[in-house]
mmCIF file of C-alpha atoms in Angstrom:
data_model
loop_
_atom_site.group_PDB
_atom_site.id
_atom_site.type_symbol
_atom_site.label_atom_id
_atom_site.label_comp_id
_atom_site.label_asym_id
_atom_site.label_seq_id
_atom_site.Cartn_x
_atom_site.Cartn_y
_atom_site.Cartn_z
ATOM 1 C CA MET A 1 0.000 0.000 0.000
ATOM 2 C CA SER A 2 1.386 3.383 -0.915
ATOM 3 C CA GLU A 3 2.069 6.039 1.701
ATOM 4 C CA SER A 4 -0.808 8.218 0.450
ATOM 5 C CA ASN A 5 -3.230 5.283 0.681
ATOM 6 C CA LYS A 6 -2.060 4.552 4.222
ATOM 7 C CA SER A 7 -2.542 8.160 5.301
ATOM 8 C CA GLY A 8 -5.916 8.284 3.506
ATOM 9 C CA SER A 9 -7.042 5.157 5.342
ATOM 10 C CA ILE A 10 -5.763 6.514 8.659
ATOM 11 C CA SER A 11 -7.558 9.834 8.033
ATOM 12 C CA LYS A 12 -10.830 8.029 7.220
ATOM 13 C CA ASP A 13 -10.499 5.787 10.261
ATOM 14 C CA LYS A 14 -9.792 8.838 12.417
ATOM 15 C CA LEU A 15 -12.784 10.673 10.925
ATOM 16 C CA ILE A 16 -15.078 7.750 11.717
ATOM 17 C CA ALA A 17 -13.674 7.510 15.261
ATOM 18 C CA ASP A 18 -14.062 11.274 15.737
ATOM 19 C CA MET A 19 -17.651 11.166 14.495
ATOM 20 C CA LYS A 20 -18.478 8.319 16.908
ATOM 21 C CA GLN A 21 -16.985 10.370 19.727
ATOM 22 C CA ILE A 22 -19.060 13.426 18.724
ATOM 23 C CA VAL A 23 -22.192 11.267 18.725
ATOM 24 C CA ALA A 24 -21.324 9.927 22.182
ATOM 25 C CA ASP A 25 -20.630 13.464 23.480
ATOM 26 C CA ALA A 26 -23.884 14.771 22.010
ATOM 27 C CA GLU A 27 -25.828 11.916 23.634
ATOM 28 C CA ALA A 28 -24.152 12.757 26.957
ATOM 29 C CA LEU A 29 -25.103 16.426 26.471
ATOM 30 C CA LEU A 30 -28.706 15.418 25.819
ATOM 31 C CA GLN A 31 -28.711 13.390 29.024
ATOM 32 C CA ALA A 32 -27.161 16.274 30.982
ATOM 33 C CA THR A 33 -29.754 18.790 29.753
ATOM 34 C CA THR A 34 -32.837 16.616 30.270
ATOM 35 C CA ASP A 35 -34.076 18.792 33.083
ATOM 36 C CA GLN A 36 -33.553 22.080 31.176
ATOM 37 C CA ALA A 37 -36.925 23.501 30.123
ATOM 38 C CA SER A 38 -36.131 26.562 27.995
ATOM 39 C CA GLU A 39 -37.624 26.639 24.492
ATOM 40 C CA LYS A 40 -34.219 27.136 22.809
ATOM 41 C CA ILE A 41 -32.763 24.156 24.623
ATOM 42 C CA ALA A 42 -35.848 22.066 23.784
ATOM 43 C CA ASP A 43 -35.516 22.948 20.065
ATOM 44 C CA LEU A 44 -31.804 22.259 20.143
ATOM 45 C CA ARG A 45 -32.400 18.914 21.892
ATOM 46 C CA THR A 46 -34.952 17.940 19.228
ATOM 47 C CA ARG A 47 -32.590 18.802 16.351
ATOM 48 C CA LEU A 48 -29.716 17.076 18.094
ATOM 49 C CA GLN A 49 -31.783 13.931 18.679
ATOM 50 C CA THR A 50 -32.828 13.872 14.996
ATOM 51 C CA ASN A 51 -29.257 14.295 13.822
ATOM 52 C CA LEU A 52 -27.966 11.716 16.285
ATOM 53 C CA LYS A 53 -30.489 9.155 15.024
ATOM 54 C CA ALA A 54 -29.286 9.734 11.442
ATOM 55 C CA ALA A 55 -25.571 9.785 12.284
ATOM 56 C CA PRO A 56 -24.944 6.005 12.641
ATOM 57 C CA SER A 57 -26.563 5.201 9.293
ATOM 58 C CA ARG A 58 -24.660 8.027 7.611
ATOM 59 C CA LEU A 59 -21.393 6.749 9.099
ATOM 60 C CA ALA A 60 -22.221 3.218 7.972
ATOM 61 C CA GLU A 61 -23.082 4.519 4.481
ATOM 62 C CA PHE A 62 -19.795 6.435 4.394
ATOM 63 C CA ALA A 63 -17.882 3.313 5.433
ATOM 64 C CA VAL A 64 -19.669 1.139 2.825
ATOM 65 C CA THR A 65 -19.129 3.746 0.124
ATOM 66 C CA ASP A 66 -15.475 3.953 1.095
ATOM 67 C CA VAL A 67 -15.138 0.153 0.994
ATOM 68 C CA ASP A 68 -16.917 0.014 -2.370
ATOM 69 C CA LYS A 69 -14.654 2.725 -3.757
ATOM 70 C CA THR A 70 -11.588 0.928 -2.428
ATOM 71 C CA ARG A 71 -12.782 -2.324 -4.011
ATOM 72 C CA GLN A 72 -13.356 -0.573 -7.320
ATOM 73 C CA ASP A 73 -9.942 1.085 -7.098
ATOM 74 C CA LEU A 74 -8.403 -2.333 -6.457
ATOM 75 C CA ARG A 75 -10.310 -3.834 -9.399
ATOM 76 C CA ASP A 76 -9.128 -0.983 -11.609
ATOM 77 C CA ALA A 77 -5.532 -1.405 -10.439
ATOM 78 C CA LEU A 78 -5.691 -5.167 -11.009
ATOM 79 C CA GLN A 79 -7.146 -4.629 -14.480
ATOM 80 C CA LYS A 80 -4.395 -2.155 -15.343
ATOM 81 C CA THR A 81 -1.788 -4.594 -14.030
ATOM 82 C CA SER A 82 -3.343 -7.403 -16.058
ATOM 83 C CA ASP A 83 -3.439 -5.223 -19.177
ATOM 84 C CA ALA A 84 0.197 -4.214 -18.689
ATOM 85 C CA ALA A 85 1.203 -7.857 -18.218
ATOM 86 C CA GLN A 86 -0.695 -8.815 -21.379
ATOM 87 C CA HIS A 87 1.013 -6.036 -23.360
ATOM 88 C CA ALA A 88 4.397 -7.117 -21.976
ATOM 89 C CA ALA A 89 3.711 -10.736 -22.956
ATOM 90 C CA GLU A 90 2.672 -9.672 -26.452
ATOM 91 C CA ALA A 91 5.769 -7.499 -26.801
ATOM 92 C CA ALA A 92 7.972 -10.361 -25.578
ATOM 93 C CA ALA A 93 6.366 -12.761 -28.064
ATOM 94 C CA GLU A 94 6.834 -10.265 -30.890
ATOM 95 C CA THR A 95 10.465 -9.704 -29.892
ATOM 96 C CA ALA A 96 11.070 -13.458 -29.754
ATOM 97 C CA GLN A 97 9.522 -13.847 -33.217
ATOM 98 C CA LYS A 98 11.740 -11.085 -34.617
ATOM 99 C CA ALA A 99 14.807 -12.625 -32.985
ATOM 100 C CA GLU A 100 13.943 -16.012 -34.505
ATOM 101 C CA GLU A 101 13.541 -14.405 -37.936
ATOM 102 C CA SER A 102 16.896 -12.625 -37.539
ATOM 103 C CA VAL A 103 18.591 -15.886 -36.616
ATOM 104 C CA LYS A 104 17.055 -17.600 -39.660
ATOM 105 C CA LYS A 105 18.261 -14.770 -41.906
ATOM 106 C CA ALA A 106 21.730 -14.944 -40.371
ATOM 107 C CA VAL A 107 21.841 -18.711 -40.907
ATOM 108 C CA GLU A 108 20.710 -18.285 -44.526
ATOM 109 C CA SER A 109 23.246 -15.529 -45.019
ATOM 110 C CA SER A 110 25.959 -17.725 -43.508
ATOM 111 C CA LYS A 111 24.965 -20.613 -45.764
ATOM 112 C CA GLU A 112 25.144 -18.321 -48.797
ATOM 113 C CA ALA A 113 28.540 -16.955 -47.721
ATOM 114 C CA THR A 114 29.799 -20.495 -47.128
ATOM 115 C CA ARG A 115 28.589 -21.590 -50.570
ATOM 116 C CA HIS A 116 30.343 -18.619 -52.210
ATOM 117 C CA ALA A 117 33.539 -19.326 -50.278
ATOM 118 C CA ALA A 118 33.414 -23.007 -51.289
ATOM 119 C CA GLU A 119 32.901 -22.047 -54.934
ATOM 120 C CA ALA A 120 35.813 -19.620 -54.790
ATOM 121 C CA ALA A 121 38.040 -22.249 -53.137
ATOM 122 C CA ARG A 122 37.052 -24.838 -55.773
ATOM 123 C CA ASP A 123 37.783 -22.341 -58.576
ATOM 124 C CA ALA A 124 41.135 -21.487 -57.007
ATOM 125 C CA ALA A 125 41.970 -25.163 -56.594
ATOM 126 C CA GLN A 126 41.036 -25.869 -60.245
ATOM 127 C CA LYS A 127 43.218 -22.970 -61.394
ATOM 128 C CA ALA A 128 46.073 -24.214 -59.210
ATOM 129 C CA VAL A 129 45.693 -27.725 -60.647
ATOM 130 C CA ALA A 130 45.634 -26.301 -64.193
ATOM 131 C CA ALA A 131 48.674 -24.118 -63.486
ATOM 132 C CA THR A 132 50.500 -27.086 -61.941
ATOM 133 C CA ARG A 133 49.606 -29.294 -64.905
ATOM 134 C CA GLU A 134 50.804 -26.591 -67.311
ATOM 135 C CA ALA A 135 54.038 -26.181 -65.345
ATOM 136 C CA ALA A 136 54.497 -29.955 -65.296
ATOM 137 C CA ASP A 137 53.850 -30.176 -69.057
ATOM 138 C CA LYS A 138 56.402 -27.401 -69.695
ATOM 139 C CA ALA A 139 58.913 -29.121 -67.436
ATOM 140 C CA LEU A 140 58.326 -32.388 -69.252
ATOM 141 C CA ASP A 141 58.765 -30.675 -72.638
ATOM 142 C CA ALA A 142 61.934 -29.002 -71.395
ATOM 143 C CA MET A 143 63.337 -32.314 -70.183
ATOM 144 C CA GLN A 144 62.464 -34.032 -73.412
ATOM 145 C CA ASN A 145 64.095 -31.257 -75.400
ATOM 146 C CA TRP A 146 67.181 -31.458 -73.259
ATOM 147 C CA MET A 147 67.441 -35.190 -73.682
ATOM 148 C CA ARG A 148 67.358 -35.077 -77.421
#
């Protein structure tokens, strides 16, 4: 969990705890002012009681909404991770295919170069044989002429 998520979670947890404490304090205030009879206090007590009755459900709704949002954020993050992994796998497969094609081309190129080198060596060997035969023929002619 990232640092901002941790602090966000801590802040939300603290907010919920603070709200529960406010509710508890307001209920204690209502209990402490039960014997107060002024109209302003009576109106305030009525509003406070109404708000206190709604507070737990609002806190629960906030917590559920927060959990739902967190779940959705996790789903989104997992989907993005899955998408990134899929793209990486596709890129790796494409790279492997290109590498295989390059190797095949290199092998073909090497075969072609080897064939050309073999042809050149054969030609050179044939020329050397012909030159040797010619030199041998000339030497033979020279020896025959010398012996006559």
